[in-house]
mmCIF file of C-alpha atoms in Angstrom:
data_model
loop_
_atom_site.group_PDB
_atom_site.id
_atom_site.type_symbol
_atom_site.label_atom_id
_atom_site.label_comp_id
_atom_site.label_asym_id
_atom_site.label_seq_id
_atom_site.Cartn_x
_atom_site.Cartn_y
_atom_site.Cartn_z
ATOM 1 C CA MET A 672 65.178 95.447 94.088
ATOM 2 C CA ARG A 673 66.789 97.505 91.871
ATOM 3 C CA CYS A 674 67.217 96.410 88.102
ATOM 4 C CA PRO A 675 70.489 95.515 87.208
ATOM 5 C CA PHE A 676 70.191 96.436 83.466
ATOM 6 C CA CYS A 677 68.394 99.845 83.507
ATOM 7 C CA GLY A 678 68.433 100.544 87.167
ATOM 8 C CA GLU A 679 64.620 101.171 87.768
ATOM 9 C CA ASP A 680 63.991 100.896 91.533
ATOM 10 C CA ASP A 681 60.630 98.534 91.025
ATOM 11 C CA THR A 682 60.561 95.238 90.012
ATOM 12 C CA GLN A 683 58.267 92.599 90.577
ATOM 13 C CA VAL A 684 58.937 88.930 91.617
ATOM 14 C CA LYS A 685 57.799 86.418 89.645
ATOM 15 C CA ASP A 686 58.758 83.121 90.937
ATOM 16 C CA SER A 687 60.124 82.165 93.852
ATOM 17 C CA ARG A 688 61.460 78.845 94.934
ATOM 18 C CA PRO A 689 64.255 77.224 97.370
ATOM 19 C CA THR A 690 67.882 76.256 96.455
ATOM 20 C CA ASP A 691 68.248 72.560 96.412
ATOM 21 C CA ASP A 692 69.881 72.649 99.745
ATOM 22 C CA GLY A 693 66.984 74.616 101.209
ATOM 23 C CA SER A 694 69.613 77.327 102.519
ATOM 24 C CA ALA A 695 68.121 80.187 100.389
ATOM 25 C CA ILE A 696 65.493 81.208 97.986
ATOM 26 C CA ARG A 697 65.989 82.065 94.262
ATOM 27 C CA ARG A 698 63.918 84.666 92.938
ATOM 28 C CA ARG A 699 63.074 85.252 89.401
ATOM 29 C CA ARG A 700 62.137 88.697 88.815
ATOM 30 C CA PHE A 701 61.107 90.983 85.827
ATOM 31 C CA CYS A 702 61.746 95.013 85.343
ATOM 32 C CA ALA A 703 58.604 96.890 83.793
ATOM 33 C CA GLY A 704 61.210 99.503 82.676
ATOM 34 C CA CYS A 705 62.999 97.850 80.277
ATOM 35 C CA GLY A 706 61.359 94.155 80.182
ATOM 36 C CA GLN A 707 64.378 92.247 81.412
ATOM 37 C CA ARG A 708 64.486 89.182 83.563
ATOM 38 C CA PHE A 709 67.050 88.629 86.238
ATOM 39 C CA THR A 710 67.564 86.229 89.422
ATOM 40 C CA THR A 711 68.690 87.254 93.019
ATOM 41 C CA VAL A 712 69.248 85.116 95.500
ATOM 42 C CA GLU A 713 68.461 85.548 99.409
ATOM 43 C CA ARG A 714 70.229 83.918 102.212
ATOM 44 C CA VAL A 715 69.705 84.030 106.030
ATOM 45 C CA GLN A 716 72.860 85.733 107.983
ATOM 46 C CA LEU A 717 72.475 85.024 111.058
ATOM 47 C CA ARG A 718 75.467 87.925 111.876
ATOM 48 C CA GLU A 719 77.808 90.288 110.448
ATOM 49 C CA LEU A 720 81.493 88.305 110.140
ATOM 50 C CA THR A 721 84.508 90.794 110.277
ATOM 51 C CA VAL A 722 87.650 88.862 109.019
ATOM 52 C CA LEU A 723 90.627 89.576 111.283
ATOM 53 C CA LYS A 724 93.622 89.217 108.389
ATOM 54 C CA ALA A 725 97.192 88.349 109.490
ATOM 55 C CA ASP A 726 98.519 91.536 109.342
ATOM 56 C CA GLY A 727 95.832 93.070 111.694
ATOM 57 C CA ARG A 728 93.442 94.474 109.601
ATOM 58 C CA ARG A 729 89.716 93.904 109.575
ATOM 59 C CA VAL A 730 87.466 93.110 106.665
ATOM 60 C CA ALA A 731 84.008 92.193 106.003
ATOM 61 C CA PHE A 732 83.658 88.665 105.624
ATOM 62 C CA ASP A 733 83.145 87.864 101.700
ATOM 63 C CA ARG A 734 81.011 85.104 101.206
ATOM 64 C CA ASP A 735 81.462 85.200 97.188
ATOM 65 C CA LYS A 736 85.424 85.311 97.650
ATOM 66 C CA LEU A 737 84.983 82.013 99.736
ATOM 67 C CA ALA A 738 83.110 80.465 97.217
ATOM 68 C CA ARG A 739 85.507 81.581 94.573
ATOM 69 C CA SER A 740 88.506 80.004 96.103
ATOM 70 C CA ILE A 741 86.729 77.146 96.676
ATOM 71 C CA ARG A 742 85.867 76.643 93.141
ATOM 72 C CA VAL A 743 88.949 77.311 91.770
ATOM 73 C CA ALA A 744 90.375 74.646 94.067
ATOM 74 C CA LEU A 745 87.648 72.169 92.491
ATOM 75 C CA ASN A 746 88.328 73.419 89.014
ATOM 76 C CA LYS A 747 88.297 70.358 86.681
ATOM 77 C CA ARG A 748 87.639 67.975 89.630
ATOM 78 C CA PRO A 749 84.754 65.664 89.346
ATOM 79 C CA VAL A 750 82.780 67.849 92.281
ATOM 80 C CA ASP A 751 79.321 69.270 91.013
ATOM 81 C CA GLU A 752 78.343 72.766 91.809
ATOM 82 C CA GLU A 753 75.855 71.686 94.035
ATOM 83 C CA ARG A 754 78.206 69.908 96.002
ATOM 84 C CA GLN A 755 80.474 73.147 96.003
ATOM 85 C CA GLU A 756 77.678 75.297 97.364
ATOM 86 C CA ARG A 757 77.083 72.709 100.037
ATOM 87 C CA ILE A 758 80.728 72.914 100.938
ATOM 88 C CA VAL A 759 80.574 76.713 101.136
ATOM 89 C CA ASN A 760 76.994 76.834 102.961
ATOM 90 C CA GLY A 761 78.655 74.431 105.646
ATOM 91 C CA ILE A 762 81.954 76.361 106.111
ATOM 92 C CA VAL A 763 79.738 79.591 106.229
ATOM 93 C CA ARG A 764 77.223 78.013 108.645
ATOM 94 C CA LYS A 765 80.042 76.847 111.049
ATOM 95 C CA LEU A 766 81.355 80.705 111.171
ATOM 96 C CA GLU A 767 78.467 82.136 112.055
ATOM 97 C CA ALA A 768 77.417 79.465 114.685
ATOM 98 C CA SER A 769 81.165 79.983 116.209
ATOM 99 C CA GLY A 770 79.419 83.045 118.202
ATOM 100 C CA ASP A 771 82.524 85.260 117.336
ATOM 101 C CA THR A 772 82.049 88.215 114.886
ATOM 102 C CA GLU A 773 85.561 88.233 114.106
ATOM 103 C CA ILE A 774 87.286 85.288 112.768
ATOM 104 C CA LYS A 775 90.715 84.804 112.128
ATOM 105 C CA SER A 776 91.654 84.228 108.358
ATOM 106 C CA ASP A 777 93.725 81.151 109.621
ATOM 107 C CA ASP A 778 90.184 79.867 110.819
ATOM 108 C CA ILE A 779 88.849 80.620 107.473
ATOM 109 C CA GLY A 780 91.617 78.632 105.673
ATOM 110 C CA GLY A 781 91.815 75.797 108.285
ATOM 111 C CA ALA A 782 87.895 75.096 107.643
ATOM 112 C CA VAL A 783 88.303 75.119 103.859
ATOM 113 C CA MET A 784 91.324 72.784 104.652
ATOM 114 C CA ASP A 785 89.087 70.457 106.183
ATOM 115 C CA ALA A 786 86.084 70.815 103.763
ATOM 116 C CA LEU A 787 88.383 70.050 100.932
ATOM 117 C CA LYS A 788 90.203 67.579 102.299
ATOM 118 C CA ALA A 789 87.513 65.407 102.901
ATOM 119 C CA VAL A 790 85.827 66.239 99.193
ATOM 120 C CA ASP A 791 89.070 65.537 97.014
ATOM 121 C CA ALA A 792 92.822 65.416 97.595
ATOM 122 C CA VAL A 793 93.921 67.581 94.477
ATOM 123 C CA ALA A 794 91.778 70.232 95.627
ATOM 124 C CA TYR A 795 92.640 70.376 98.719
ATOM 125 C CA VAL A 796 96.592 70.060 97.851
ATOM 126 C CA ARG A 797 95.842 72.695 95.259
ATOM 127 C CA PHE A 798 94.415 75.240 97.766
ATOM 128 C CA ALA A 799 96.898 74.609 100.223
ATOM 129 C CA SER A 800 99.818 75.588 98.170
ATOM 130 C CA VAL A 801 98.417 79.044 97.949
ATOM 131 C CA TYR A 802 96.871 79.499 101.395
ATOM 132 C CA ARG A 803 100.008 77.934 102.516
ATOM 133 C CA ASP A 804 101.975 79.976 99.803
ATOM 134 C CA PHE A 805 104.153 77.373 98.723
ATOM 135 C CA ARG A 806 106.936 78.514 96.733
ATOM 136 C CA GLU A 807 109.000 75.706 95.305
ATOM 137 C CA ALA A 808 108.961 71.753 95.142
ATOM 138 C CA LYS A 809 110.318 71.156 98.066
ATOM 139 C CA ASP A 810 107.254 72.815 99.668
ATOM 140 C CA PHE A 811 104.950 70.096 98.087
ATOM 141 C CA GLU A 812 107.175 67.650 98.943
ATOM 142 C CA ALA A 813 106.962 68.510 102.894
ATOM 143 C CA PHE A 814 103.466 68.793 102.412
ATOM 144 C CA LEU A 815 102.333 66.098 100.544
ATOM 145 C CA GLY A 816 105.098 63.647 103.098
ATOM 146 C CA GLY A 817 103.037 65.166 105.912
ATOM 147 C CA MET A 818 99.913 63.517 104.359
ATOM 148 C CA GLU A 819 101.484 60.260 103.891
ATOM 149 C CA GLY A 820 99.375 57.905 105.847
ATOM 150 C CA ALA A 821 96.373 60.225 106.219
ATOM 151 C CA PRO A 822 93.094 58.747 104.641
ATOM 152 C CA LEU A 823 91.840 61.293 102.246
ATOM 153 C CA ALA A 824 88.352 60.752 100.623
ATOM 154 C CA ARG A 825 87.861 60.358 96.733
ATOM 155 C CA PRO A 826 85.489 62.375 95.041
ATOM 156 C CA ASP A 827 83.736 59.401 94.269
ATOM 157 C CA GLU A 828 82.803 58.696 97.723
#
């Protein structure tokens, strides 16, 4: 592994341990060239996923982009980082287990909506406002009106 500080090609693993949910390995590394320490995370990847955008473009699936969008939706909500990571891992596993190498962006958005609806109603609405491109207050009203009577999980449940 190349050192991110000095670019040295040879770094040493000092410590390895599984993440809390066991879906990845965290490795502490040391660079003999500059003496810096850094952490890497190793995950199993079942297959290369490609996202099929609405406009027909194909782009490589980016797990970090998925994690960022979930983190933004859950910003200042009472959902800890460990649970957020479990949500991301669950969505990625679901996408990989589908057997398809090309995933429609709508399918990814739907999976995120389902996951957020089960975790936090405010985050669900936040994500929906971006995903469904709400432009006016009436867009929120129509969306929230469609949610009436639907049970939503509370973050403390």
